[in-house]
CSV table of C-alpha atoms and ligand atoms in Angstrom, one decimal:
chain,number,residue,atom,x,y,z
A,26,MET,CA,-3.9,-22.0,-0.5
A,27,ASP,CA,-3.8,-23.9,2.9
A,28,ASP,CA,-0.2,-25.1,2.3
A,29,ILE,CA,0.5,-21.5,2.4
A,30,LEU,CA,1.9,-20.3,5.6
A,31,THR,CA,3.8,-17.3,5.4
A,32,ILE,CA,4.3,-14.4,3.2
A,33,ALA,CA,7.2,-15.4,1.8
A,34,ASP,CA,5.4,-18.8,0.5
A,35,MET,CA,2.8,-16.4,-1.2
A,36,LYS,CA,5.3,-14.7,-2.9
A,37,ALA,CA,6.9,-17.8,-4.5
A,38,ARG,CA,3.5,-18.7,-5.4
A,39,ALA,CA,2.8,-15.5,-7.3
A,40,LYS,CA,6.2,-15.8,-8.9
A,41,ARG,CA,5.2,-18.7,-10.9
A,42,ARG,CA,1.8,-17.1,-11.2
A,43,VAL,CA,2.2,-13.5,-12.7
A,44,PRO,CA,4.1,-12.6,-15.9
A,45,LYS,CA,8.0,-11.4,-14.5
A,46,MET,CA,7.6,-7.9,-16.0
A,47,PHE,CA,4.4,-7.4,-13.4
A,48,PHE,CA,5.9,-9.4,-10.4
A,49,ASP,CA,8.9,-7.1,-10.8
A,50,TYR,CA,7.2,-4.7,-10.4
A,51,ALA,CA,5.8,-5.4,-7.5
A,52,ASP,CA,8.7,-6.9,-6.1
A,53,SER,CA,11.2,-3.5,-6.8
A,54,GLY,CA,12.6,-0.8,-5.4
A,55,ALA,CA,15.1,2.7,-6.5
A,56,TYR,CA,17.9,2.0,-7.8
A,57,THR,CA,20.0,-0.5,-5.5
A,58,GLU,CA,16.8,-1.4,-3.8
A,59,GLY,CA,18.7,-0.7,-0.3
A,60,THR,CA,16.0,1.2,1.3
A,61,TYR,CA,13.3,-1.6,-0.2
A,62,GLN,CA,15.6,-4.0,1.9
A,63,ALA,CA,16.1,-2.1,5.1
A,64,ASN,CA,12.2,-1.9,5.3
A,65,GLU,CA,11.9,-5.7,6.0
A,66,ASP,CA,15.1,-6.2,7.6
A,67,ASP,CA,14.8,-3.3,10.4
A,68,PHE,CA,12.1,-5.1,11.8
A,69,GLN,CA,14.1,-8.2,12.4
A,70,LYS,CA,16.4,-5.6,14.7
A,71,VAL,CA,13.0,-5.2,17.0
A,72,LYS,CA,12.9,-7.5,20.0
A,73,LEU,CA,10.1,-8.6,21.7
A,74,ARG,CA,9.6,-9.3,25.5
A,75,GLN,CA,8.8,-12.0,26.1
A,76,ARG,CA,6.2,-12.3,29.5
A,77,VAL,CA,4.8,-15.1,31.1
A,78,LEU,CA,1.9,-16.8,33.4
A,79,VAL,CA,-0.4,-13.6,32.6
A,80,ASP,CA,-3.6,-14.4,31.8
A,81,MET,CA,-3.7,-14.6,27.9
A,82,ALA,CA,-7.7,-15.6,27.2
A,83,ASN,CA,-9.9,-13.8,25.3
A,84,ARG,CA,-7.7,-11.7,23.1
A,85,SER,CA,-8.7,-9.1,20.3
A,86,LEU,CA,-6.8,-7.3,17.9
A,87,ALA,CA,-10.1,-5.1,17.1
A,88,SER,CA,-9.0,-1.3,16.9
A,89,GLU,CA,-9.8,1.8,15.1
A,90,MET,CA,-7.9,3.5,11.9
A,91,LEU,CA,-9.1,7.4,11.3
A,92,GLY,CA,-12.0,6.5,13.8
A,93,GLU,CA,-13.2,3.4,11.5
A,94,LYS,CA,-13.4,0.0,13.4
A,95,VAL,CA,-11.4,-2.7,12.2
A,96,SER,CA,-10.9,-6.0,12.7
A,97,MET,CA,-7.4,-6.1,13.0
A,98,PRO,CA,-4.8,-2.1,12.5
A,99,VAL,CA,-3.8,-3.6,8.8
A,100,ALA,CA,-5.3,-1.4,5.9
A,101,LEU,CA,-4.0,-2.4,2.6
A,102,ALA,CA,-1.9,-0.1,0.6
A,103,PRO,CA,-2.5,1.4,-2.8
A,104,THR,CA,-0.8,0.1,-5.2
A,105,GLY,CA,-0.7,0.9,-9.0
A,106,MET,CA,-1.3,-1.5,-11.8
A,107,THR,CA,-2.9,-3.9,-9.2
A,108,GLY,CA,-5.2,-5.5,-11.7
A,109,MET,CA,-2.2,-6.5,-13.8
A,110,GLN,CA,-1.2,-8.9,-10.9
A,111,HIS,CA,-4.4,-10.8,-11.4
A,112,ALA,CA,-7.5,-9.6,-14.0
A,113,ASN,CA,-9.6,-7.1,-11.7
A,114,GLY,CA,-7.6,-7.2,-9.2
A,115,GLU,CA,-8.4,-4.0,-7.4
A,116,MET,CA,-12.0,-5.4,-7.2
A,117,LEU,CA,-11.0,-8.6,-6.1
A,118,ALA,CA,-8.8,-7.0,-3.5
A,119,ALA,CA,-11.5,-4.5,-1.8
A,120,GLN,CA,-14.0,-7.7,-1.6
A,121,ALA,CA,-11.4,-9.5,0.4
A,122,ALA,CA,-10.6,-6.3,2.6
A,123,GLU,CA,-14.0,-5.4,3.1
A,124,GLU,CA,-15.2,-9.1,3.9
A,125,PHE,CA,-11.9,-9.1,6.4
A,126,GLY,CA,-13.1,-5.7,8.1
A,127,ILE,CA,-10.2,-3.8,7.1
A,128,PRO,CA,-9.8,-0.7,5.0
A,129,PHE,CA,-8.8,-0.8,1.4
A,130,THR,CA,-6.7,1.8,-0.5
A,131,LEU,CA,-7.4,2.6,-4.2
A,132,SER,CA,-4.7,4.1,-6.1
A,133,THR,CA,-4.8,6.8,-8.7
A,134,MET,CA,-2.7,4.5,-10.8
A,135,SER,CA,-5.1,1.7,-10.7
A,136,ILE,CA,-6.4,-0.4,-13.1
A,137,CYS,CA,-10.1,-0.7,-11.9
A,138,SER,CA,-11.9,2.2,-11.7
A,139,ILE,CA,-13.1,4.1,-8.7
A,140,GLU,CA,-16.4,3.2,-10.1
A,141,ASP,CA,-15.1,-0.3,-10.4
A,142,VAL,CA,-14.7,-0.8,-7.1
A,143,ALA,CA,-17.5,0.7,-6.0
A,144,SER,CA,-19.8,-1.6,-8.2
A,145,VAL,CA,-18.5,-4.4,-6.1
A,146,THR,CA,-18.4,-3.1,-2.4
A,147,THR,CA,-20.9,-1.9,-0.4
A,148,LYS,CA,-18.7,-0.6,2.5
A,149,PRO,CA,-16.6,2.8,1.8
A,150,PHE,CA,-13.4,2.8,0.5
A,151,TRP,CA,-9.9,4.7,0.8
A,152,PHE,CA,-8.9,6.8,-2.8
A,153,GLN,CA,-5.5,7.7,-2.9
A,154,LEU,CA,-4.6,10.6,-5.2
A,155,TYR,CA,-1.5,11.7,-7.1
A,156,VAL,CA,-1.7,15.7,-7.8
A,157,MET,CA,-1.1,16.0,-11.5
A,158,GLN,CA,-0.4,18.6,-12.8
A,159,ASP,CA,-3.7,19.0,-15.3
A,160,ARG,CA,-5.7,20.3,-11.7
A,161,ASP,CA,-9.0,19.7,-13.3
A,162,PHE,CA,-8.5,16.1,-14.0
A,163,VAL,CA,-7.2,16.4,-10.3
A,164,LEU,CA,-10.8,18.0,-8.6
A,165,ASN,CA,-12.9,15.8,-11.0
A,166,LEU,CA,-10.5,12.8,-9.2
A,167,ILE,CA,-11.5,14.2,-5.7
A,168,ASP,CA,-14.9,14.8,-7.0
A,169,ARG,CA,-15.6,11.4,-8.3
A,170,ALA,CA,-14.1,9.5,-5.1
A,171,LYS,CA,-16.2,11.7,-2.7
A,172,ALA,CA,-19.5,10.8,-5.3
A,173,ALA,CA,-18.4,6.6,-4.8
A,174,GLY,CA,-18.4,7.3,-1.0
A,175,CYS,CA,-14.8,6.9,-0.2
A,176,SER,CA,-14.2,7.7,3.4
A,177,ALA,CA,-10.9,8.9,3.8
A,178,LEU,CA,-8.8,10.4,1.2
A,179,VAL,CA,-4.4,9.2,1.3
A,180,LEU,CA,-2.7,12.3,-0.7
A,181,THR,CA,1.1,10.9,-1.6
A,182,LEU,CA,3.5,13.2,-1.0
A,183,ASP,CA,6.6,11.4,-2.0
A,184,LEU,CA,5.9,11.2,-5.5
A,185,GLN,CA,6.6,14.3,-7.1
A,186,ILE,CA,9.1,12.9,-9.6
A,187,GLN,CA,9.1,9.2,-9.8
A,188,GLY,CA,12.3,7.2,-8.8
A,189,GLN,CA,14.1,4.4,-11.3
A,190,ARG,CA,13.0,0.8,-11.2
A,191,HIS,CA,16.0,-0.7,-12.5
A,192,LYS,CA,14.1,-4.1,-13.2
A,193,ASP,CA,10.9,-1.5,-15.3
A,194,ILE,CA,13.1,-0.4,-17.3
A,195,ARG,CA,15.0,-4.0,-18.9
A,196,ASN,CA,11.5,-5.3,-18.5
A,197,GLY,CA,10.0,-2.5,-20.9
A,198,LEU,CA,6.9,-2.9,-18.3
A,199,SER,CA,3.4,-1.1,-19.9
A,200,ALA,CA,0.2,-1.0,-19.2
A,201,PRO,CA,-1.7,-2.8,-20.7
A,202,PRO,CA,1.3,-5.4,-22.2
A,203,LYS,CA,3.6,-4.8,-24.9
A,204,PHE,CA,3.8,-7.4,-27.6
A,205,THR,CA,7.5,-8.2,-28.2
A,206,PRO,CA,8.5,-12.1,-28.5
A,207,LYS,CA,10.0,-11.3,-24.9
A,208,HIS,CA,6.7,-10.0,-23.3
A,209,VAL,CA,4.7,-12.7,-25.4
A,210,TRP,CA,6.7,-15.0,-23.8
A,211,GLN,CA,6.3,-14.3,-20.5
A,212,MET,CA,2.5,-14.1,-20.7
A,213,ALA,CA,2.6,-17.9,-22.6
A,214,THR,CA,4.6,-19.6,-19.7
A,215,ARG,CA,1.6,-18.0,-17.7
A,216,PRO,CA,-1.6,-19.5,-18.9
A,217,LEU,CA,-3.8,-18.9,-16.2
A,218,TRP,CA,-3.0,-15.1,-15.3
A,219,CYS,CA,-3.5,-14.8,-19.6
A,220,ALA,CA,-7.2,-17.1,-19.4
A,221,GLN,CA,-8.2,-14.9,-16.2
A,222,MET,CA,-7.2,-11.7,-18.4
A,223,LEU,CA,-8.8,-12.5,-21.5
A,224,GLY,CA,-12.2,-12.5,-19.5
A,225,THR,CA,-11.7,-8.9,-18.4
A,226,LYS,CA,-11.8,-5.5,-20.5
A,227,ARG,CA,-9.6,-3.7,-17.7
A,228,ARG,CA,-6.4,-3.9,-18.8
A,229,THR,CA,-5.0,0.4,-18.8
A,230,PHE,CA,-5.4,2.8,-16.1
A,231,GLY,CA,-9.6,3.0,-15.2
A,232,ASN,CA,-9.0,6.8,-13.3
A,233,ILE,CA,-7.3,7.9,-16.1
A,234,VAL,CA,-8.9,6.9,-19.7
A,235,GLY,CA,-11.7,8.7,-21.1
A,236,HIS,CA,-11.4,10.9,-18.2
A,237,ALA,CA,-8.1,13.0,-18.5
A,238,LYS,CA,-8.6,15.2,-21.7
A,239,SER,CA,-5.4,14.5,-23.9
A,240,VAL,CA,-5.5,10.9,-23.3
A,241,THR,CA,-7.2,9.5,-26.1
A,242,ASP,CA,-5.5,6.3,-26.9
A,243,LEU,CA,-2.1,4.5,-25.7
A,244,THR,CA,0.3,6.5,-26.4
A,245,SER,CA,-0.8,9.7,-25.3
A,246,LEU,CA,-1.5,8.2,-22.2
A,247,SER,CA,2.2,6.8,-21.7
A,248,VAL,CA,3.4,10.4,-22.6
A,249,TRP,CA,0.5,11.7,-19.9
A,250,THR,CA,1.8,10.0,-17.0
A,251,SER,CA,5.3,10.5,-17.8
A,252,GLU,CA,4.6,14.3,-17.3
A,253,GLN,CA,1.9,14.9,-14.8
A,254,PHE,CA,3.3,14.5,-11.4
A,255,ASP,CA,3.7,17.8,-10.1
A,256,PRO,CA,7.5,19.2,-9.0
A,257,HIS,CA,6.0,22.2,-7.8
A,258,LEU,CA,3.8,20.7,-5.7
A,259,SER,CA,3.7,22.1,-1.9
A,260,TRP,CA,2.7,22.1,1.4
A,261,LYS,CA,0.4,25.0,0.3
A,262,ASP,CA,-1.6,22.7,-2.2
A,263,VAL,CA,-2.2,20.8,0.7
A,264,ALA,CA,-5.2,23.1,2.0
A,265,TRP,CA,-7.3,23.4,-1.3
A,266,ILE,CA,-7.0,20.0,-1.4
A,267,LYS,CA,-8.0,18.8,2.1
A,268,GLU,CA,-10.7,21.9,1.3
A,269,ARG,CA,-12.0,20.2,-1.8
A,270,TRP,CA,-12.6,17.0,-0.5
A,271,GLY,CA,-13.8,17.8,2.9
A,272,GLY,CA,-13.6,14.5,4.9
A,273,LYS,CA,-10.7,12.6,6.1
A,274,LEU,CA,-7.3,13.5,4.7
A,275,ILE,CA,-4.3,11.1,5.3
A,276,LEU,CA,-0.8,12.3,4.2
A,277,LYS,CA,1.4,9.6,3.0
A,278,GLY,CA,5.2,9.5,2.5
A,279,ILE,CA,6.2,11.4,5.9
A,280,LEU,CA,9.8,10.2,6.7
A,281,ASP,CA,11.4,12.9,8.7
A,282,GLU,CA,10.3,14.9,11.8
A,283,GLU,CA,10.3,18.2,10.6
A,284,ASP,CA,7.8,17.4,7.7
A,285,ALA,CA,5.9,15.2,10.3
A,286,ARG,CA,5.6,18.7,12.0
A,287,MET,CA,4.7,20.3,9.1
A,288,ALA,CA,1.9,17.5,8.5
A,289,VAL,CA,0.7,18.1,11.7
A,290,SER,CA,-0.2,22.4,10.7
A,291,THR,CA,-2.0,21.3,8.1
A,292,GLY,CA,-4.6,19.6,9.9
A,293,ALA,CA,-4.7,16.5,8.1
A,294,ASP,CA,-6.4,13.7,10.1
A,295,ALA,CA,-3.2,11.4,10.2
A,296,ILE,CA,0.2,10.5,8.5
A,297,ILE,CA,1.7,7.5,6.6
A,298,VAL,CA,5.4,7.3,7.9
A,299,SER,CA,6.0,5.7,4.4
A,300,ASN,CA,9.3,5.8,1.6
A,301,HIS,CA,6.6,4.4,-0.7
A,302,GLY,CA,8.0,0.6,-0.4
A,303,GLY,CA,11.6,1.8,-0.9
A,304,ARG,CA,10.5,2.8,-4.5
A,305,GLN,CA,11.4,6.9,-4.5
A,306,LEU,CA,14.2,7.7,-2.5
A,307,ASP,CA,17.0,5.0,-2.3
A,308,GLY,CA,19.4,5.4,1.0
A,309,ALA,CA,16.3,6.3,2.8
A,310,PRO,CA,16.3,5.0,6.0
A,311,SER,CA,13.7,2.2,6.9
A,312,THR,CA,9.9,3.0,8.0
A,313,ILE,CA,10.7,1.3,11.3
A,314,SER,CA,13.6,3.1,12.4
A,315,MET,CA,12.0,6.2,11.9
A,316,LEU,CA,8.9,5.2,13.6
A,317,PRO,CA,9.6,5.9,17.3
A,318,ARG,CA,11.2,9.4,16.3
A,319,ILE,CA,8.1,10.4,14.0
A,320,VAL,CA,5.6,9.3,17.2
A,321,ASP,CA,7.7,11.6,19.3
A,322,ALA,CA,7.8,14.4,16.9
A,323,VAL,CA,4.1,14.9,16.7
A,324,GLY,CA,3.5,14.0,20.2
A,325,GLY,CA,-0.2,12.4,19.9
A,326,HIS,CA,-0.9,15.9,17.5
A,327,ILE,CA,-1.7,13.4,15.0
A,328,GLU,CA,-2.7,9.7,14.4
A,329,VAL,CA,0.3,8.0,12.9
A,330,HIS,CA,0.1,5.1,10.7
A,331,LEU,CA,3.3,2.9,9.0
A,332,ASP,CA,3.7,1.0,5.9
A,333,GLY,CA,6.7,-0.6,4.6
A,334,GLY,CA,8.5,-4.0,5.0
A,335,ILE,CA,5.5,-5.6,6.9
A,336,ARG,CA,6.0,-9.3,6.1
A,337,SER,CA,4.3,-10.7,9.7
A,338,GLY,CA,1.7,-10.3,12.1
A,339,GLN,CA,4.8,-9.9,14.1
A,340,ASP,CA,5.8,-6.7,12.4
A,341,VAL,CA,2.8,-4.8,12.4
A,342,LEU,CA,2.8,-5.7,16.4
A,343,LYS,CA,6.4,-3.9,16.6
A,344,ALA,CA,4.9,-0.9,14.4
A,345,LEU,CA,2.1,-0.6,17.0
A,346,CYS,CA,4.0,-1.1,20.1
A,347,TYR,CA,6.2,1.8,18.6
A,348,GLY,CA,3.0,4.0,18.3
A,349,ALA,CA,1.6,3.3,15.3
A,350,LYS,CA,-2.1,3.6,15.7
A,351,GLY,CA,-2.6,1.4,12.5
A,352,THR,CA,-0.4,-0.3,9.4
A,353,TYR,CA,-0.7,-1.1,5.9
A,354,ILE,CA,0.6,-3.9,3.6
A,355,GLY,CA,1.4,-3.4,0.0
A,356,ARG,CA,3.6,-6.6,-1.4
A,357,PRO,CA,2.2,-8.9,0.9
A,358,PHE,CA,-1.6,-8.4,-0.9
A,359,LEU,CA,-0.4,-8.2,-4.3
A,360,TYR,CA,1.6,-11.4,-3.9
A,361,GLY,CA,-1.8,-12.4,-2.2
A,362,LEU,CA,-3.7,-11.8,-5.4
A,363,GLY,CA,-0.9,-12.6,-7.8
A,364,ALA,CA,-1.2,-16.5,-6.2
A,365,GLY,CA,-4.3,-16.7,-5.9
A,366,GLY,CA,-6.9,-13.5,-6.8
A,367,LYS,CA,-9.4,-12.9,-4.0
A,368,ARG,CA,-8.8,-16.0,-2.1
A,369,GLY,CA,-4.9,-15.3,-2.0
A,370,VAL,CA,-5.6,-11.7,-0.4
A,371,THR,CA,-7.5,-13.3,2.4
A,372,ARG,CA,-5.0,-15.9,3.2
A,373,ALA,CA,-2.5,-12.8,3.1
A,374,LEU,CA,-4.2,-11.4,5.9
A,375,GLU,CA,-5.2,-14.6,7.4
A,376,ILE,CA,-1.8,-15.7,8.0
A,377,ILE,CA,-1.0,-11.7,9.5
A,378,ARG,CA,-4.1,-12.2,11.3
A,379,LYS,CA,-2.4,-15.6,13.3
A,380,GLU,CA,0.9,-14.0,13.4
A,381,LEU,CA,-0.3,-11.3,14.9
A,382,ASP,CA,-2.4,-13.4,17.7
A,383,THR,CA,0.0,-15.5,18.9
A,384,THR,CA,2.7,-12.8,19.1
A,385,LEU,CA,0.4,-10.7,21.1
A,386,ALA,CA,-0.5,-13.7,23.7
A,387,LEU,CA,3.1,-14.6,23.8
A,388,CYS,CA,4.1,-10.8,24.8
A,389,GLY,CA,1.8,-10.9,27.7
A,390,GLU,CA,-0.7,-8.7,26.4
A,391,ARG,CA,-4.7,-9.5,25.2
A,392,ASP,CA,-5.6,-6.1,23.8
A,393,VAL,CA,-3.9,-4.9,20.7
A,394,ARG,CA,-4.9,-1.1,21.7
A,395,ASN,CA,-2.9,-1.8,24.9
A,396,LEU,CA,0.6,-2.5,23.3
A,397,SER,CA,3.7,0.1,23.8
A,398,ARG,CA,7.0,0.5,23.8
A,399,ARG,CA,7.3,-1.4,27.3
A,400,ASN,CA,6.3,-4.9,24.8
A,401,LEU,CA,9.6,-4.4,23.5
A,402,HIS,CA,13.1,-5.4,24.4
A,403,GLN,CA,15.9,-2.7,24.9
A,404,GLY,CA,19.7,-3.9,23.9
A,405,LEU,CA,21.1,-6.8,23.1
B,23,FMN,C1,3.7,-2.3,-6.6
B,23,FMN,C2,3.7,-1.1,-5.9
B,23,FMN,C3,3.0,-0.3,-6.7
B,23,FMN,C4,2.5,1.2,-5.9
B,23,FMN,N1,1.9,2.1,-6.3
B,23,FMN,C5,2.0,3.1,-5.0
B,23,FMN,C6,0.6,4.0,-5.9
B,23,FMN,O1,0.1,4.2,-6.9
B,23,FMN,N2,0.6,4.9,-5.1
B,23,FMN,C7,0.7,5.2,-3.6
B,23,FMN,O2,0.8,5.9,-2.8
B,23,FMN,N3,1.9,4.0,-3.1
B,23,FMN,C8,2.2,3.1,-4.0
B,23,FMN,N4,2.9,2.3,-3.8
B,23,FMN,C9,3.5,2.2,-2.6
B,23,FMN,C10,2.7,1.4,-1.5
B,23,FMN,O3,1.2,2.0,-1.0
B,23,FMN,C11,3.1,1.3,0.2
B,23,FMN,O4,3.9,2.8,0.4
B,23,FMN,C12,4.4,0.1,-0.2
B,23,FMN,O5,3.9,-1.0,-0.7
B,23,FMN,C13,4.0,-0.2,1.5
B,23,FMN,O6,5.8,-1.0,1.7
B,23,FMN,P1,5.5,-2.9,1.1
B,23,FMN,O7,4.8,-3.3,0.0
B,23,FMN,O8,6.3,-3.4,1.5
B,23,FMN,O9,4.5,-3.3,2.6
B,23,FMN,C14,3.2,1.2,-4.5
B,23,FMN,C15,3.8,0.5,-3.7
B,23,FMN,C16,4.4,-0.9,-4.7
B,23,FMN,C17,4.2,-2.4,-4.6
């Protein structure tokens, strides 16, 4: 792992280790993938202000997200089917995050269940909720997250219907994997992945199977998931979810100033400026391009986080300069997992930490909490 110096290196290794259908599942966006690409590209357009001859000893990356201490303001984003990048993926990533001192967010659509992750961690993790039409299932899921001691609920707002990713359709993606000759070939060429996967019983959606009433077998599972996202979800629903949960609430998927102001009025604790990693509305702007406007729109009345396109510690720093209190990485940690399991996730975090620290110093700062727009270069 020490020869892996960048998240791009990690991605290349993951591509060699993970069967194509699951690697593509991570490395894809909706339709033309324009928004997915813009998330990454627009970070490159933000220029940093270089400062010299300022004391840059004793630097600190420590901060807080939602009042929780973090060793750096980077959390692991909720990602579905993480346990298909590597056997027991969610459990391994949660352990890596805990050891690193950053939050881990478990997706509703995870392979390992809430209880699985709780069984291998000692500190609270965060849980991401999709509101399904089966409200009994949703209420039960909230209660399970509470019982597991989760310290924040991340309510995803930008997936009332699913965006289309062409690669997934072409690959015939499913969990557990199908056994057509094409799929068997994809797996057979990744023997280590197969061996690890054969060693776990966790190969389908752990939060759903055995918990949703109508889901008894694989066919009913895929029908259930395709029909269950709720197109009627509205701002009113945030209130009952907030009440049932009773703890810290983060609203994920805000990309518009007006929606950001609506989010403030719900009394939620934080928003995540997010376009679902470019997997939902293709043609939407990048998250970093919207961040300053959204920060200005909420005027300090709610904590603002950002995800989408972060591929380095430099990108984290740029988001902090624009006023994000915290950031999340999705694909970078998935690539780490695919490339090397728990060690790969830790390595991805180490890379980001080192880049963040060096960049902080070269910008003439010592504390990530002091970053602001004055650290960015204005104009060309
Ligand atoms: C493979 C994959 C699966 C995802 N699944 C979920 C999910 O289940 N719930 C959710 O709220 N967001 C999901 N997301 C979106 C991420 O939480 C996050 O917004 C996005 O990955 C950030 O962009 P990045 O991958 O460029 O860091 C997923 C993203 C990816 C790449």
